[in-house]
Amino acid sequence: MSLAAADDCSAPSSPSSASSDDLAALLEAELRSKSSSSGDEEEEEDEEPSERVTKRPRIEELESLGEDAVPLSNAEADEEAVSLSGGGWGSCPPHPGFIRDMCIRCGQVKELDVAAGVAFGYIHKHLRLGHEEIARLRGVDLKKLFSNRKLYLVLDLDHTLLNSTRIIDLSAEEGYLLGQAETSKDNTDRSLFRLDSMHMLTKLRPFVRTFLKEVSVMFELYIYTMGEQSYALEMAKLLDPEGIYFSSRVISQADCTERHKKGLDVVLGAESAVVVLDDTEGVWAKHNDNLILMERYHYFASSLRPFGITRGSLAEAKMDESEPEGILFSILEVLKQAHKMFFDEAGVALSSKDVRQVLKSIRKRILGDCRVAFSRNIMAESHRFWRMAEQLGATCCRDVDPSVTHVIAMDASTEKARWAVKHDKFLVHPRWVEAANFLWKRQPEESYRVQGH
């Protein structure tokens, strides 16, 4: 979401209105016009904050803010510039936000408390918004999104949408990829990219282009990665070369407000309407209910080693995930279902709905008709497979009885495993639960037989 986009929803009372709506829109129009030319960036660094903010935005930028916005004449724009420099508006406590130390509404210069508000560096590197203004912008944008039947979708990059490796880290068996990347570089549909400026190879996950196209109809998309900004922007170009999905909504490590953690505080979207796709659960500790945990995409061998995985990579085997059976295809179906449940449920106001409750409801149905008994070391309620099965709707128990439908065991020699065989119950490996968790669908039990059974 952009400041201007949020403020399109309320028309100014007059061309020279001094509302924060108008100024946020004016500010962003100017920022966009300045960032569109790399030649202006060096000049920008040498200017004082007041010089940057008071430059008159281009009229065509203002006219693009929405059909309700009133474009300014040149004279009126000059009057706005004078106002922005501090002449005529006075103070406006609480200030809604700042570019460096200048209020975006009244132009007043103030020494900032760095702990106040939240920095939105991915919108503009010097922008900081107060909590009241963030709440206001989220509320305005939510109404606009709901009117377009959209929610928010925050997407991780590495292991979720793509996989990258340094060229020097390619294994001997993966060396053929360099030639493949070279011969396919003019193919617009290619999924393997050599990025010489970063000395890297990047492989897009199968089905990702179709995935982005279809989810963009239902969601406003953000990228959120723990990688550096330069890397995030380069990956965004590969995924969205025409800039139609993400716009400026690319959040990187430098934008995080907590070290090694991701948070929705830097996303200008209401938490009740945000879905997150990420392969790492721990970084979303405060927003676990928003999260759809992704099975990791390991295309390169160097991607496997940090996770202690010793098997060969997909690239070494000259294989890849299946598009129609891959994780992105499965998650797309879940997102379609969640979107439909959110917007099509009758008799409930959209403003009172919460997509987190919708996701929980969907998960509870996956193993909702299963009663599972765990064998040996998985018997503790705190074990991750136990908790995972409960989240998927299964009834978990320590002991077996005729109502048990599944016994989950690591091997077939345990007492419960033998009981399952004797009483013709499903005997499955814990991976059966894990697969259902990642694919959001009950998996065929015969594909997860316990070794020795």
Tab-separated table of C-alpha atoms in Angstrom:
chain	number	residue	atom	x	y	z
A	1	MET	CA	0.000	0.000	0.000
A	2	SER	CA	1.189	3.531	-0.623
A	3	LEU	CA	0.447	6.709	1.228
A	4	ALA	CA	-1.127	8.134	-1.859
A	5	ALA	CA	-3.186	5.031	-2.467
A	6	ALA	CA	-4.513	5.141	1.055
A	7	ASP	CA	-5.544	8.736	0.754
A	8	ASP	CA	-7.282	8.365	-2.590
A	9	CYS	CA	-10.345	7.342	-0.630
A	10	SER	CA	-11.013	10.776	0.816
A	11	ALA	CA	-11.225	13.796	-1.471
A	12	PRO	CA	-9.703	17.073	-0.301
A	13	SER	CA	-12.128	19.797	0.645
A	14	SER	CA	-10.298	22.318	-1.514
A	15	PRO	CA	-7.258	22.434	-3.766
A	16	SER	CA	-5.187	24.049	-1.033
A	17	SER	CA	-6.461	21.868	1.810
A	18	ALA	CA	-3.962	21.415	4.626
A	19	SER	CA	-5.144	17.943	5.676
A	20	SER	CA	-2.596	15.204	6.273
A	21	ASP	CA	-4.366	13.230	3.532
A	22	ASP	CA	-3.357	15.826	0.918
A	23	LEU	CA	0.159	16.245	2.224
A	24	ALA	CA	0.857	12.542	2.408
A	25	ALA	CA	-0.288	12.270	-1.191
A	26	LEU	CA	1.747	15.319	-2.239
A	27	LEU	CA	4.770	13.974	-0.420
A	28	GLU	CA	4.628	10.590	-2.037
A	29	ALA	CA	4.041	12.051	-5.486
A	30	GLU	CA	7.214	14.066	-5.039
A	31	LEU	CA	9.136	11.089	-3.727
A	32	ARG	CA	8.022	8.971	-6.667
A	33	SER	CA	8.974	11.644	-9.185
A	34	LYS	CA	12.396	11.987	-7.596
A	35	SER	CA	13.094	8.266	-7.324
A	36	SER	CA	12.180	7.688	-10.980
A	37	SER	CA	15.496	9.176	-12.090
A	38	SER	CA	18.703	7.695	-10.741
A	39	GLY	CA	20.514	10.787	-11.943
A	40	ASP	CA	18.717	12.879	-9.349
A	41	GLU	CA	19.656	10.644	-6.433
A	42	GLU	CA	23.162	11.964	-5.914
A	43	GLU	CA	21.899	15.518	-6.062
A	44	GLU	CA	19.246	14.660	-3.513
A	45	GLU	CA	21.799	13.646	-0.907
A	46	ASP	CA	23.340	17.126	-0.848
A	47	GLU	CA	20.081	18.985	-0.380
A	48	GLU	CA	18.620	20.088	2.892
A	49	PRO	CA	15.370	18.322	3.911
A	50	SER	CA	13.348	21.492	3.337
A	51	GLU	CA	14.724	21.801	-0.210
A	52	ARG	CA	13.709	18.253	-1.067
A	53	VAL	CA	10.209	18.465	0.384
A	54	THR	CA	9.290	21.886	-0.960
A	55	LYS	CA	10.002	21.130	-4.620
A	56	ARG	CA	6.702	21.258	-6.489
A	57	PRO	CA	5.388	17.784	-7.452
A	58	ARG	CA	4.668	17.214	-11.102
A	59	ILE	CA	1.033	17.925	-11.961
A	60	GLU	CA	0.603	14.586	-13.733
A	61	GLU	CA	1.668	12.815	-10.529
A	62	LEU	CA	-1.008	14.642	-8.555
A	63	GLU	CA	-3.656	13.847	-11.136
A	64	SER	CA	-2.813	10.146	-10.802
A	65	LEU	CA	-3.767	10.088	-7.126
A	66	GLY	CA	-7.372	9.193	-7.874
A	67	GLU	CA	-10.490	10.426	-9.540
A	68	ASP	CA	-11.595	12.190	-6.351
A	69	ALA	CA	-8.377	14.146	-5.972
A	70	VAL	CA	-8.416	17.750	-7.189
A	71	PRO	CA	-5.323	18.547	-9.302
A	72	LEU	CA	-3.495	21.720	-8.399
A	73	SER	CA	-2.731	24.527	-10.766
A	74	ASN	CA	0.865	25.703	-10.925
A	75	ALA	CA	0.058	28.665	-8.683
A	76	GLU	CA	-1.739	26.473	-6.169
A	77	ALA	CA	1.138	24.009	-6.159
A	78	ASP	CA	3.520	26.871	-5.399
A	79	GLU	CA	1.293	27.863	-2.454
A	80	GLU	CA	1.460	24.295	-1.180
A	81	ALA	CA	5.237	24.364	-1.434
A	82	VAL	CA	5.354	27.518	0.708
A	83	SER	CA	3.094	25.848	3.238
A	84	LEU	CA	5.265	22.743	3.333
A	85	SER	CA	8.289	24.839	4.179
A	86	GLY	CA	6.560	25.948	7.376
A	87	GLY	CA	4.815	29.165	6.351
A	88	GLY	CA	1.141	29.197	7.225
A	89	TRP	CA	0.182	25.898	8.832
A	90	GLY	CA	1.888	26.110	12.165
A	91	SER	CA	2.262	23.098	14.449
A	92	CYS	CA	0.054	20.022	14.311
A	93	PRO	CA	0.683	17.894	17.387
A	94	PRO	CA	0.661	14.983	17.223
A	95	HIS	CA	2.679	15.084	14.034
A	96	PRO	CA	1.579	12.216	11.744
A	97	GLY	CA	5.059	11.482	10.443
A	98	PHE	CA	8.406	12.857	9.378
A	99	ILE	CA	10.833	12.887	6.510
A	100	ARG	CA	14.064	13.062	8.458
A	101	ASP	CA	13.099	15.712	11.039
A	102	MET	CA	10.378	17.539	9.063
A	103	CYS	CA	6.683	16.889	9.663
A	104	ILE	CA	4.914	15.660	6.516
A	105	ARG	CA	1.817	17.710	7.410
A	106	CYS	CA	2.895	21.061	8.766
A	107	GLY	CA	6.544	21.239	7.690
A	108	GLN	CA	7.709	21.925	11.240
A	109	VAL	CA	11.218	20.750	12.066
A	110	LYS	CA	11.535	18.726	15.241
A	111	GLU	CA	14.253	16.640	16.862
A	112	LEU	CA	12.932	13.088	16.684
A	113	ASP	CA	12.817	10.423	19.336
A	114	VAL	CA	14.082	7.411	17.393
A	115	ALA	CA	11.856	5.155	19.494
A	116	ALA	CA	8.736	7.047	18.438
A	117	GLY	CA	6.696	5.629	15.577
A	118	VAL	CA	7.925	3.209	12.937
A	119	ALA	CA	10.399	3.759	10.098
A	120	PHE	CA	9.162	2.855	6.622
A	121	GLY	CA	12.449	2.872	4.772
A	122	TYR	CA	11.172	0.770	1.904
A	123	ILE	CA	8.732	3.589	1.022
A	124	HIS	CA	11.357	6.293	1.528
A	125	LYS	CA	14.596	5.853	3.445
A	126	HIS	CA	13.922	8.835	5.734
A	127	LEU	CA	10.197	8.266	6.369
A	128	ARG	CA	8.926	7.622	9.902
A	129	LEU	CA	5.220	7.488	10.735
A	130	GLY	CA	3.553	7.879	14.119
A	131	HIS	CA	1.358	5.098	15.480
A	132	GLU	CA	-1.836	7.118	15.110
A	133	GLU	CA	-1.089	7.845	11.469
A	134	ILE	CA	-0.242	4.185	10.816
A	135	ALA	CA	-3.579	3.139	12.296
A	136	ARG	CA	-5.388	5.759	10.207
A	137	LEU	CA	-3.679	4.690	6.983
A	138	ARG	CA	-4.407	1.033	7.696
A	139	GLY	CA	-8.064	1.787	8.299
A	140	VAL	CA	-8.425	3.806	5.099
A	141	ASP	CA	-6.591	1.241	2.998
A	142	LEU	CA	-8.562	-1.655	4.462
A	143	LYS	CA	-11.833	-0.106	3.339
A	144	LYS	CA	-10.420	0.365	-0.128
A	145	LEU	CA	-9.155	-3.213	-0.303
A	146	PHE	CA	-12.437	-4.636	0.955
A	147	SER	CA	-14.290	-2.690	-1.727
A	148	ASN	CA	-12.084	-4.516	-4.259
A	149	ARG	CA	-12.542	-7.887	-2.468
A	150	LYS	CA	-8.867	-8.086	-1.575
A	151	LEU	CA	-6.757	-9.044	1.450
A	152	TYR	CA	-2.991	-8.690	2.073
A	153	LEU	CA	-0.430	-11.402	1.279
A	154	VAL	CA	3.134	-11.126	2.608
A	155	LEU	CA	5.617	-13.357	0.771
A	156	ASP	CA	9.044	-14.530	1.845
A	157	LEU	CA	11.654	-14.964	-0.899
A	158	ASP	CA	14.323	-17.573	-0.185
A	159	HIS	CA	13.081	-21.177	-0.015
A	160	THR	CA	9.518	-19.917	-0.504
A	161	LEU	CA	9.354	-18.355	-3.976
A	162	LEU	CA	12.905	-19.060	-5.160
A	163	ASN	CA	16.334	-20.405	-4.279
A	164	SER	CA	19.682	-18.620	-4.747
A	165	THR	CA	23.307	-19.632	-4.458
A	166	ARG	CA	26.689	-18.024	-4.927
A	167	ILE	CA	28.313	-19.270	-8.118
A	168	ILE	CA	31.425	-20.362	-6.209
A	169	ASP	CA	29.210	-22.595	-4.029
A	170	LEU	CA	27.899	-24.666	-6.932
A	171	SER	CA	28.817	-28.328	-6.581
A	172	ALA	CA	30.664	-30.114	-9.373
A	173	GLU	CA	27.422	-31.841	-10.355
A	174	GLU	CA	25.702	-28.458	-10.668
A	175	GLY	CA	28.274	-26.903	-13.002
A	176	TYR	CA	26.061	-27.558	-16.023
A	177	LEU	CA	23.698	-24.841	-14.746
A	178	LEU	CA	26.093	-22.085	-15.830
A	179	GLY	CA	25.814	-23.137	-19.447
A	180	GLN	CA	22.071	-23.584	-19.102
A	181	ALA	CA	21.696	-20.061	-17.714
A	182	GLU	CA	23.757	-18.645	-20.584
A	183	THR	CA	21.855	-20.397	-23.376
A	184	SER	CA	18.459	-19.478	-21.931
A	185	LYS	CA	19.175	-15.833	-21.081
A	186	ASP	CA	17.043	-14.520	-23.960
A	187	ASN	CA	14.081	-16.719	-23.048
A	188	THR	CA	11.453	-14.599	-21.276
A	189	ASP	CA	9.938	-17.718	-19.673
A	190	ARG	CA	13.178	-18.953	-18.137
A	191	SER	CA	13.353	-19.720	-14.426
A	192	LEU	CA	17.149	-19.820	-13.978
A	193	PHE	CA	19.042	-16.522	-13.805
A	194	ARG	CA	22.737	-15.709	-13.600
A	195	LEU	CA	23.255	-12.427	-11.743
A	196	ASP	CA	26.847	-11.450	-12.455
A	197	SER	CA	26.650	-8.263	-10.408
A	198	MET	CA	25.945	-10.431	-7.350
A	199	HIS	CA	27.968	-13.486	-8.480
A	200	MET	CA	24.865	-15.585	-7.978
A	201	LEU	CA	22.467	-18.005	-9.613
A	202	THR	CA	18.771	-17.781	-8.773
A	203	LYS	CA	16.160	-20.424	-9.557
A	204	LEU	CA	12.471	-19.505	-9.429
A	205	ARG	CA	10.195	-22.089	-7.856
A	206	PRO	CA	8.040	-23.954	-10.385
A	207	PHE	CA	4.544	-22.452	-10.840
A	208	VAL	CA	5.584	-19.153	-9.197
A	209	ARG	CA	4.592	-16.947	-12.128
A	210	THR	CA	1.098	-18.427	-12.355
A	211	PHE	CA	0.868	-18.280	-8.573
A	212	LEU	CA	1.642	-14.544	-8.444
A	213	LYS	CA	-0.729	-13.776	-11.300
A	214	GLU	CA	-3.641	-15.543	-9.633
A	215	VAL	CA	-3.077	-14.375	-6.048
A	216	SER	CA	-2.657	-10.755	-7.181
A	217	VAL	CA	-6.362	-10.744	-8.092
A	218	MET	CA	-7.272	-11.608	-4.491
A	219	PHE	CA	-4.478	-9.982	-2.476
A	220	GLU	CA	-2.290	-6.896	-2.304
A	221	LEU	CA	1.211	-8.374	-2.355
A	222	TYR	CA	4.272	-7.604	-0.232
A	223	ILE	CA	7.749	-9.114	-0.319
A	224	TYR	CA	9.333	-9.513	3.128
A	225	THR	CA	12.815	-11.023	3.337
A	226	MET	CA	15.653	-11.121	5.828
A	227	GLY	CA	18.013	-10.501	2.908
A	228	GLU	CA	19.581	-7.154	2.111
A	229	GLN	CA	17.637	-4.489	0.243
A	230	SER	CA	19.731	-4.731	-2.934
A	231	TYR	CA	19.096	-8.473	-3.078
A	232	ALA	CA	15.377	-8.085	-2.344
A	233	LEU	CA	14.909	-5.537	-5.118
A	234	GLU	CA	16.808	-7.692	-7.613
A	235	MET	CA	14.647	-10.722	-6.751
A	236	ALA	CA	11.513	-8.587	-7.069
A	237	LYS	CA	12.579	-7.706	-10.628
A	238	LEU	CA	12.929	-11.393	-11.512
A	239	LEU	CA	9.514	-12.230	-10.084
A	240	ASP	CA	7.779	-9.067	-11.239
A	241	PRO	CA	9.702	-7.588	-14.205
A	242	GLU	CA	6.862	-5.233	-15.137
A	243	GLY	CA	6.316	-4.033	-11.562
A	244	ILE	CA	2.622	-4.912	-11.480
A	245	TYR	CA	2.519	-7.052	-8.330
A	246	PHE	CA	4.704	-5.472	-5.642
A	247	SER	CA	5.231	-1.813	-6.563
A	248	SER	CA	7.289	-0.346	-3.685
A	249	ARG	CA	6.149	-3.016	-1.204
A	250	VAL	CA	9.514	-4.770	-0.888
A	251	ILE	CA	10.608	-5.079	2.753
A	252	SER	CA	14.122	-6.225	3.618
A	253	GLN	CA	16.331	-6.846	6.638
A	254	ALA	CA	17.049	-3.156	7.205
A	255	ASP	CA	13.333	-2.456	7.660
A	256	CYS	CA	12.858	-4.915	10.534
A	257	THR	CA	12.200	-3.310	13.905
A	258	GLU	CA	13.466	-6.344	15.839
A	259	ARG	CA	16.710	-8.178	15.152
A	260	HIS	CA	16.277	-11.529	13.383
A	261	LYS	CA	12.492	-11.192	13.551
A	262	LYS	CA	9.830	-10.217	11.053
A	263	GLY	CA	6.804	-8.204	12.126
A	264	LEU	CA	3.652	-6.754	10.639
A	265	ASP	CA	4.413	-3.401	12.267
A	266	VAL	CA	6.180	-2.365	9.038
A	267	VAL	CA	3.336	-3.596	6.827
A	268	LEU	CA	0.700	-0.946	6.178
A	269	GLY	CA	-2.094	-3.478	6.400
A	270	ALA	CA	-4.456	-4.474	9.214
A	271	GLU	CA	-3.265	-7.683	10.917
A	272	SER	CA	-6.751	-9.172	10.718
A	273	ALA	CA	-6.520	-9.122	6.915
A	274	VAL	CA	-2.910	-10.336	6.421
A	275	VAL	CA	-1.796	-13.798	5.322
A	276	VAL	CA	1.933	-14.627	5.465
A	277	LEU	CA	3.793	-17.277	3.452
A	278	ASP	CA	7.208	-18.170	4.868
A	279	ASP	CA	9.368	-21.263	5.291
A	280	THR	CA	10.627	-20.194	8.750
A	281	GLU	CA	8.147	-20.235	11.616
A	282	GLY	CA	10.413	-18.749	14.293
A	283	VAL	CA	10.800	-15.321	12.676
A	284	TRP	CA	7.022	-14.749	12.918
A	285	ALA	CA	6.695	-15.492	16.638
A	286	LYS	CA	4.296	-12.572	17.186
A	287	HIS	CA	2.147	-13.353	14.144
A	288	ASN	CA	2.006	-17.132	14.026
A	289	ASP	CA	-1.730	-17.161	13.366
A	290	ASN	CA	-1.184	-15.197	10.150
A	291	LEU	CA	1.380	-17.691	8.899
A	292	ILE	CA	1.092	-20.456	6.339
A	293	LEU	CA	4.304	-22.405	6.839
A	294	MET	CA	5.891	-23.373	3.528
A	295	GLU	CA	7.858	-26.481	2.693
A	296	ARG	CA	11.342	-25.265	1.789
A	297	TYR	CA	12.441	-25.130	-1.824
A	298	HIS	CA	15.989	-26.540	-1.964
A	299	TYR	CA	17.168	-26.431	-5.560
A	300	PHE	CA	20.904	-25.935	-4.939
A	301	ALA	CA	23.185	-28.102	-2.785
A	302	SER	CA	24.438	-25.057	-0.863
A	303	SER	CA	20.861	-24.482	0.271
A	304	LEU	CA	20.699	-27.896	1.949
A	305	ARG	CA	23.849	-27.711	4.055
A	306	PRO	CA	22.751	-25.034	6.574
A	307	PHE	CA	19.810	-27.258	7.479
A	308	GLY	CA	21.933	-30.363	7.963
A	309	ILE	CA	20.363	-32.143	4.975
A	310	THR	CA	22.775	-34.620	3.414
A	311	ARG	CA	20.798	-35.787	0.379
A	312	GLY	CA	21.601	-34.471	-3.078
A	313	SER	CA	20.006	-31.331	-4.436
A	314	LEU	CA	17.326	-31.132	-7.087
A	315	ALA	CA	19.846	-29.495	-9.410
A	316	GLU	CA	22.341	-32.322	-8.935
A	317	ALA	CA	19.615	-34.828	-9.806
A	318	LYS	CA	18.515	-32.657	-12.751
A	319	MET	CA	15.011	-32.640	-11.321
A	320	ASP	CA	12.575	-30.049	-10.029
A	321	GLU	CA	9.290	-29.773	-8.147
A	322	SER	CA	6.182	-30.703	-10.077
A	323	GLU	CA	4.027	-27.696	-10.939
A	324	PRO	CA	0.611	-29.388	-10.568
A	325	GLU	CA	1.675	-31.281	-7.442
A	326	GLY	CA	4.045	-28.711	-5.938
A	327	ILE	CA	3.623	-26.650	-2.813
A	328	LEU	CA	2.701	-23.400	-4.569
A	329	PHE	CA	-0.169	-25.077	-6.404
A	330	SER	CA	-1.486	-26.485	-3.118
A	331	ILE	CA	-1.156	-23.184	-1.284
A	332	LEU	CA	-2.899	-21.333	-4.115
A	333	GLU	CA	-5.936	-23.551	-3.540
A	334	VAL	CA	-5.822	-22.771	0.190
A	335	LEU	CA	-5.632	-19.036	-0.492
A	336	LYS	CA	-8.581	-19.243	-2.866
A	337	GLN	CA	-10.572	-21.081	-0.216
A	338	ALA	CA	-9.633	-18.582	2.505
A	339	HIS	CA	-10.511	-15.635	0.272
A	340	LYS	CA	-13.900	-17.131	-0.615
A	341	MET	CA	-14.735	-17.918	3.031
A	342	PHE	CA	-13.738	-14.420	4.111
A	343	PHE	CA	-15.807	-12.520	1.557
A	344	ASP	CA	-18.710	-14.876	0.874
A	345	GLU	CA	-19.837	-15.627	4.432
A	346	ALA	CA	-23.263	-14.007	4.741
A	347	GLY	CA	-24.520	-11.972	7.659
A	348	VAL	CA	-21.127	-10.886	9.028
A	349	ALA	CA	-19.678	-7.411	8.430
A	350	LEU	CA	-16.279	-7.468	6.741
A	351	SER	CA	-14.905	-5.085	9.375
A	352	SER	CA	-15.496	-7.702	12.067
A	353	LYS	CA	-13.923	-10.607	10.174
A	354	ASP	CA	-10.438	-11.958	10.809
A	355	VAL	CA	-8.544	-13.983	8.222
A	356	ARG	CA	-6.601	-15.668	11.031
A	357	GLN	CA	-9.796	-17.342	12.210
A	358	VAL	CA	-10.549	-18.364	8.628
A	359	LEU	CA	-7.139	-20.053	8.329
A	360	LYS	CA	-7.661	-21.883	11.628
A	361	SER	CA	-11.033	-23.105	10.431
A	362	ILE	CA	-9.547	-24.466	7.201
A	363	ARG	CA	-6.715	-26.211	9.063
A	364	LYS	CA	-9.088	-27.838	11.534
A	365	ARG	CA	-10.865	-29.620	8.697
A	366	ILE	CA	-7.763	-31.314	7.261
A	367	LEU	CA	-7.561	-34.152	9.832
A	368	GLY	CA	-10.843	-33.381	11.550
A	369	ASP	CA	-12.176	-36.930	11.220
A	370	CYS	CA	-8.982	-38.601	12.499
A	371	ARG	CA	-8.248	-39.928	15.981
A	372	VAL	CA	-4.535	-40.597	16.272
A	373	ALA	CA	-2.398	-42.401	18.823
A	374	PHE	CA	1.315	-41.654	18.950
A	375	SER	CA	3.973	-44.254	19.662
A	376	ARG	CA	6.954	-43.947	22.011
A	377	ASN	CA	8.786	-40.598	21.849
A	378	ILE	CA	5.938	-38.709	20.186
A	379	MET	CA	3.518	-39.277	23.066
A	380	ALA	CA	4.176	-35.937	24.782
A	381	GLU	CA	1.597	-33.231	24.153
A	382	SER	CA	4.476	-30.780	23.683
A	383	HIS	CA	5.971	-32.737	20.776
A	384	ARG	CA	5.745	-30.831	17.507
A	385	PHE	CA	3.959	-33.655	15.677
A	386	TRP	CA	1.350	-33.873	18.426
A	387	ARG	CA	0.756	-30.114	18.303
A	388	MET	CA	0.745	-30.168	14.511
A	389	ALA	CA	-1.879	-32.918	14.388
A	390	GLU	CA	-4.097	-31.021	16.845
A	391	GLN	CA	-3.833	-27.855	14.745
A	392	LEU	CA	-4.967	-29.916	11.765
A	393	GLY	CA	-8.063	-30.957	13.694
A	394	ALA	CA	-7.062	-34.482	14.756
A	395	THR	CA	-7.957	-35.826	18.178
A	396	CYS	CA	-4.695	-36.992	19.769
A	397	CYS	CA	-4.444	-39.648	22.471
A	398	ARG	CA	-1.810	-41.598	24.354
A	399	ASP	CA	-3.542	-44.954	24.430
A	400	VAL	CA	-5.184	-47.048	21.738
A	401	ASP	CA	-8.828	-48.087	21.679
A	402	PRO	CA	-11.335	-49.055	18.973
A	403	SER	CA	-12.023	-45.363	18.181
A	404	VAL	CA	-8.409	-44.770	17.053
A	405	THR	CA	-8.101	-44.425	13.276
A	406	HIS	CA	-4.341	-43.898	12.954
A	407	VAL	CA	-1.237	-44.947	14.844
A	408	ILE	CA	1.775	-42.735	14.150
A	409	ALA	CA	5.132	-44.397	14.710
A	410	MET	CA	8.739	-44.271	13.540
A	411	ASP	CA	8.979	-48.059	13.130
A	412	ALA	CA	6.696	-51.090	13.073
A	413	SER	CA	8.132	-52.896	16.075
A	414	THR	CA	6.378	-50.939	18.834
A	415	GLU	CA	3.408	-52.302	20.737
A	416	LYS	CA	1.034	-49.680	19.315
A	417	ALA	CA	2.310	-50.309	15.786
A	418	ARG	CA	1.616	-54.023	16.131
A	419	TRP	CA	-1.828	-53.218	17.552
A	420	ALA	CA	-2.590	-51.063	14.498
A	421	VAL	CA	-1.668	-53.903	12.129
A	422	LYS	CA	-3.707	-56.435	14.097
A	423	HIS	CA	-6.818	-54.237	14.189
A	424	ASP	CA	-6.511	-53.016	10.603
A	425	LYS	CA	-5.823	-49.381	11.538
A	426	PHE	CA	-3.695	-46.964	9.559
A	427	LEU	CA	-0.040	-47.181	10.588
A	428	VAL	CA	1.760	-44.113	9.261
A	429	HIS	CA	5.069	-42.312	9.667
A	430	PRO	CA	5.061	-38.844	11.321
A	431	ARG	CA	5.823	-37.408	7.884
A	432	TRP	CA	2.164	-38.081	7.065
A	433	VAL	CA	1.213	-35.364	9.557
A	434	GLU	CA	3.977	-33.079	8.322
A	435	ALA	CA	2.897	-33.470	4.686
A	436	ALA	CA	-0.703	-32.620	5.575
A	437	ASN	CA	0.581	-29.582	7.438
A	438	PHE	CA	2.563	-28.253	4.455
A	439	LEU	CA	0.104	-29.194	1.726
A	440	TRP	CA	-3.041	-28.293	3.723
A	441	LYS	CA	-4.635	-31.537	2.581
A	442	ARG	CA	-4.912	-35.053	4.012
A	443	GLN	CA	-2.386	-37.231	2.250
A	444	PRO	CA	-2.844	-40.867	1.133
A	445	GLU	CA	-1.753	-43.088	4.013
A	446	GLU	CA	-0.182	-45.682	1.703
A	447	SER	CA	2.424	-43.095	0.688
A	448	TYR	CA	3.665	-42.846	4.301
A	449	ARG	CA	3.944	-46.453	5.397
A	450	VAL	CA	6.157	-47.210	8.391
A	451	GLN	CA	9.349	-49.067	7.462
A	452	GLY	CA	9.011	-52.767	8.232
A	453	HIS	CA	5.231	-52.792	7.862
